[in-house]
Amino acid sequence: MARAIWSGVLTFGLVTVPVQLFTATDDHTVHFHQLQRNTSDRVRYQRANERTGKEVGYEDIVKGYDLGGGDYVMVEPEELDEIAPGKSQVIKISGFVDLEQVEPVYSDKTYYLAPKGEEYTKVYELLRAALEKENKTGVATFVMRGKQYLVALRAQEEVLVLHTLHWADEVRDPHTAGAAQP
């Protein structure tokens, strides 16, 4: 059985449903390892100081934002944790829209959402059936792996499907992207 990649609760109005998130797709791309010719020994990359060539341990690495000209703003992991959106365990539906209002260009990845236990199946199915009957999509946000996502929640036969969406500023204008013809 597949393992959940996230678990929490789905909320809308006064209703809360414990749920689990599962990947909906498999990557069938062939992945290769790098090997040294004539030895079959794996070749690995090391984290090395660019100036000295010496290996650097994870505990000694910080992130830096390039200001240009060789200047960086150094950011410690704790500082990133403070400004991160948090480890929310809630998918909060903020509203419902007609299914066709969510343009496909905004879709990113697809997941299946399942009730966390058999005792939550009825309320889960009630939401799934209502979305299907009304041809609606739930628009929500949630946090996974330290990143906040905008998502569309829609019904398929017997399951709720969650699509992560690109934010509006991440989708290029077709005129400036060279796609639209004059």
Coordinates of C-alpha atoms in Angstrom, one line a residue:
M1 CA 0.0 0.0 0.0
A2 CA 1.2 3.5 -0.8
R3 CA 2.5 5.6 2.0
A4 CA 0.9 9.0 2.8
I5 CA 3.3 12.0 2.1
W6 CA 1.3 14.4 4.3
S7 CA -1.5 14.1 6.8
G8 CA -3.6 16.7 8.5
V9 CA -7.2 17.9 8.4
L10 CA -9.4 19.4 5.6
T11 CA -11.6 22.2 6.9
F12 CA -14.5 24.1 5.4
G13 CA -17.0 26.0 7.5
L14 CA -17.5 24.1 10.8
V15 CA -16.5 20.8 9.2
T16 CA -13.1 19.1 9.8
V17 CA -12.1 15.9 8.2
P18 CA -8.8 14.2 9.1
V19 CA -7.1 13.3 5.7
Q20 CA -4.0 11.9 4.1
L21 CA -2.3 13.0 0.9
F22 CA -0.9 10.5 -1.6
T23 CA 1.0 11.1 -4.9
A24 CA -1.3 10.5 -7.9
T25 CA 1.4 10.0 -10.5
D26 CA 4.6 7.9 -11.0
D27 CA 7.8 9.1 -12.6
H28 CA 8.8 6.5 -15.2
T29 CA 11.9 8.5 -16.4
V30 CA 15.0 6.3 -16.5
H31 CA 17.5 7.6 -14.0
F32 CA 21.2 6.9 -14.3
H33 CA 24.1 6.8 -11.9
Q34 CA 27.5 8.2 -12.8
L35 CA 30.2 5.6 -12.9
Q36 CA 34.0 5.7 -13.5
R37 CA 34.7 4.1 -16.8
N38 CA 36.1 0.5 -16.6
T39 CA 35.5 0.2 -12.9
S40 CA 31.8 0.5 -12.2
D41 CA 32.6 2.6 -9.2
R42 CA 30.0 5.3 -8.3
V43 CA 31.0 8.9 -8.8
R44 CA 29.7 11.2 -6.1
Y45 CA 29.6 14.9 -5.8
Q46 CA 31.1 16.6 -2.7
R47 CA 30.3 19.9 -1.1
A48 CA 33.6 21.8 -1.4
N49 CA 34.7 25.3 -0.6
E50 CA 35.2 26.9 -4.0
R51 CA 38.3 28.8 -2.8
T52 CA 40.2 26.1 -0.8
G53 CA 38.8 23.0 -2.5
K54 CA 38.3 21.4 1.0
E55 CA 35.1 19.4 1.7
V56 CA 32.5 21.3 3.8
G57 CA 30.0 19.5 6.2
Y58 CA 26.3 20.1 6.2
E59 CA 26.5 21.8 9.7
D60 CA 28.9 24.4 8.2
I61 CA 26.6 25.4 5.3
V62 CA 24.3 28.4 5.3
K63 CA 22.3 29.9 2.5
G64 CA 23.2 33.2 0.9
Y65 CA 21.3 35.5 -1.4
D66 CA 23.5 37.0 -4.1
L67 CA 23.5 40.8 -4.1
G68 CA 25.9 40.9 -7.1
G69 CA 29.5 41.8 -7.2
G70 CA 30.5 38.9 -4.9
D71 CA 28.4 40.2 -2.0
Y72 CA 25.9 37.9 -0.2
V73 CA 23.4 38.2 2.6
M74 CA 23.9 35.1 4.8
V75 CA 20.9 33.4 6.2
E76 CA 21.0 30.8 9.0
P77 CA 18.6 27.9 8.9
E78 CA 16.9 29.2 12.1
E79 CA 16.2 32.5 10.4
L80 CA 14.5 30.6 7.5
D81 CA 12.4 28.6 10.0
E82 CA 11.2 31.9 11.6
I83 CA 9.9 33.3 8.3
A84 CA 8.6 30.0 6.9
P85 CA 4.8 29.7 6.6
G86 CA 4.8 27.0 9.4
K87 CA 4.1 23.4 9.6
S88 CA 0.3 23.7 9.3
Q89 CA -1.6 20.5 9.3
V90 CA -4.7 22.1 7.8
I91 CA -6.0 22.3 4.2
K92 CA -8.4 25.2 4.6
I93 CA -11.0 25.6 1.9
S94 CA -11.6 29.3 1.5
G95 CA -14.3 29.1 -1.2
F96 CA -15.8 27.1 -4.1
V97 CA -15.8 27.9 -7.8
D98 CA -17.1 26.3 -10.9
L99 CA -14.9 23.5 -12.1
E100 CA -14.1 25.2 -15.4
Q101 CA -13.0 28.4 -13.7
V102 CA -9.6 26.8 -12.8
E103 CA -7.5 27.2 -16.0
P104 CA -5.3 24.2 -16.7
V105 CA -2.2 26.4 -17.0
Y106 CA -2.3 27.0 -13.3
S107 CA -2.1 23.3 -12.4
D108 CA 1.2 21.9 -11.2
K109 CA 1.1 18.5 -9.4
T110 CA -1.8 16.1 -8.6
Y111 CA -2.4 14.2 -5.4
Y112 CA -5.2 11.9 -4.0
L113 CA -6.7 12.9 -0.8
A114 CA -8.2 10.1 1.4
P115 CA -9.9 10.0 4.8
K116 CA -7.4 9.2 7.6
G117 CA -9.7 6.6 9.1
E118 CA -12.8 4.6 8.3
E119 CA -14.8 6.7 10.8
Y120 CA -14.3 9.8 8.6
T121 CA -15.5 8.2 5.4
K122 CA -19.1 9.5 5.6
V123 CA -18.2 13.2 5.9
Y124 CA -15.4 12.8 3.3
E125 CA -17.9 11.2 0.9
L126 CA -20.4 13.9 1.6
L127 CA -18.0 16.6 0.5
R128 CA -16.8 14.5 -2.5
A129 CA -20.4 13.9 -3.7
A130 CA -21.4 17.6 -3.2
L131 CA -18.5 18.8 -5.2
E132 CA -19.3 16.3 -7.9
K133 CA -23.0 17.1 -8.0
E134 CA -22.5 20.8 -8.1
N135 CA -19.6 20.7 -10.5
K136 CA -17.5 22.8 -8.1
T137 CA -13.9 23.0 -7.0
G138 CA -12.7 23.9 -3.6
V139 CA -10.0 26.5 -3.5
A140 CA -7.7 26.1 -0.5
T141 CA -4.2 26.6 0.9
F142 CA -1.9 24.4 2.9
V143 CA 1.7 24.0 3.9
M144 CA 3.8 21.0 2.9
R145 CA 7.6 20.7 3.5
G146 CA 7.8 24.3 4.6
K147 CA 6.1 25.8 1.5
Q148 CA 2.6 27.2 1.2
Y149 CA 0.5 25.9 -1.7
L150 CA -2.6 27.2 -3.4
V151 CA -4.7 24.2 -4.3
A152 CA -7.8 23.1 -6.1
L153 CA -9.8 20.3 -4.6
R154 CA -12.2 18.4 -6.9
A155 CA -14.2 15.2 -7.0
Q156 CA -13.4 12.2 -9.1
E157 CA -15.3 9.0 -8.9
E158 CA -14.8 7.7 -5.3
V159 CA -11.9 10.1 -4.5
L160 CA -11.0 13.7 -3.9
V161 CA -8.2 15.0 -6.0
L162 CA -6.0 17.8 -4.9
H163 CA -4.1 19.9 -7.6
T164 CA -1.3 22.2 -6.5
L165 CA -1.6 25.4 -8.4
H166 CA 0.8 28.0 -9.6
W167 CA 0.2 31.4 -8.1
A168 CA -0.9 34.1 -10.6
D169 CA 2.5 35.8 -10.7
E170 CA 4.1 32.4 -11.7
V171 CA 2.1 32.1 -14.9
R172 CA 3.6 34.0 -17.8
D173 CA 1.5 36.3 -20.0
P174 CA 1.2 34.5 -23.4
H175 CA 2.0 37.8 -25.1
T176 CA 5.3 38.2 -23.4
A177 CA 6.1 34.5 -23.5
G178 CA 6.0 34.5 -27.3
A179 CA 3.0 32.2 -27.4
A180 CA 0.3 34.6 -28.7
Q181 CA 0.3 35.4 -32.4
P182 CA -0.5 39.0 -33.5

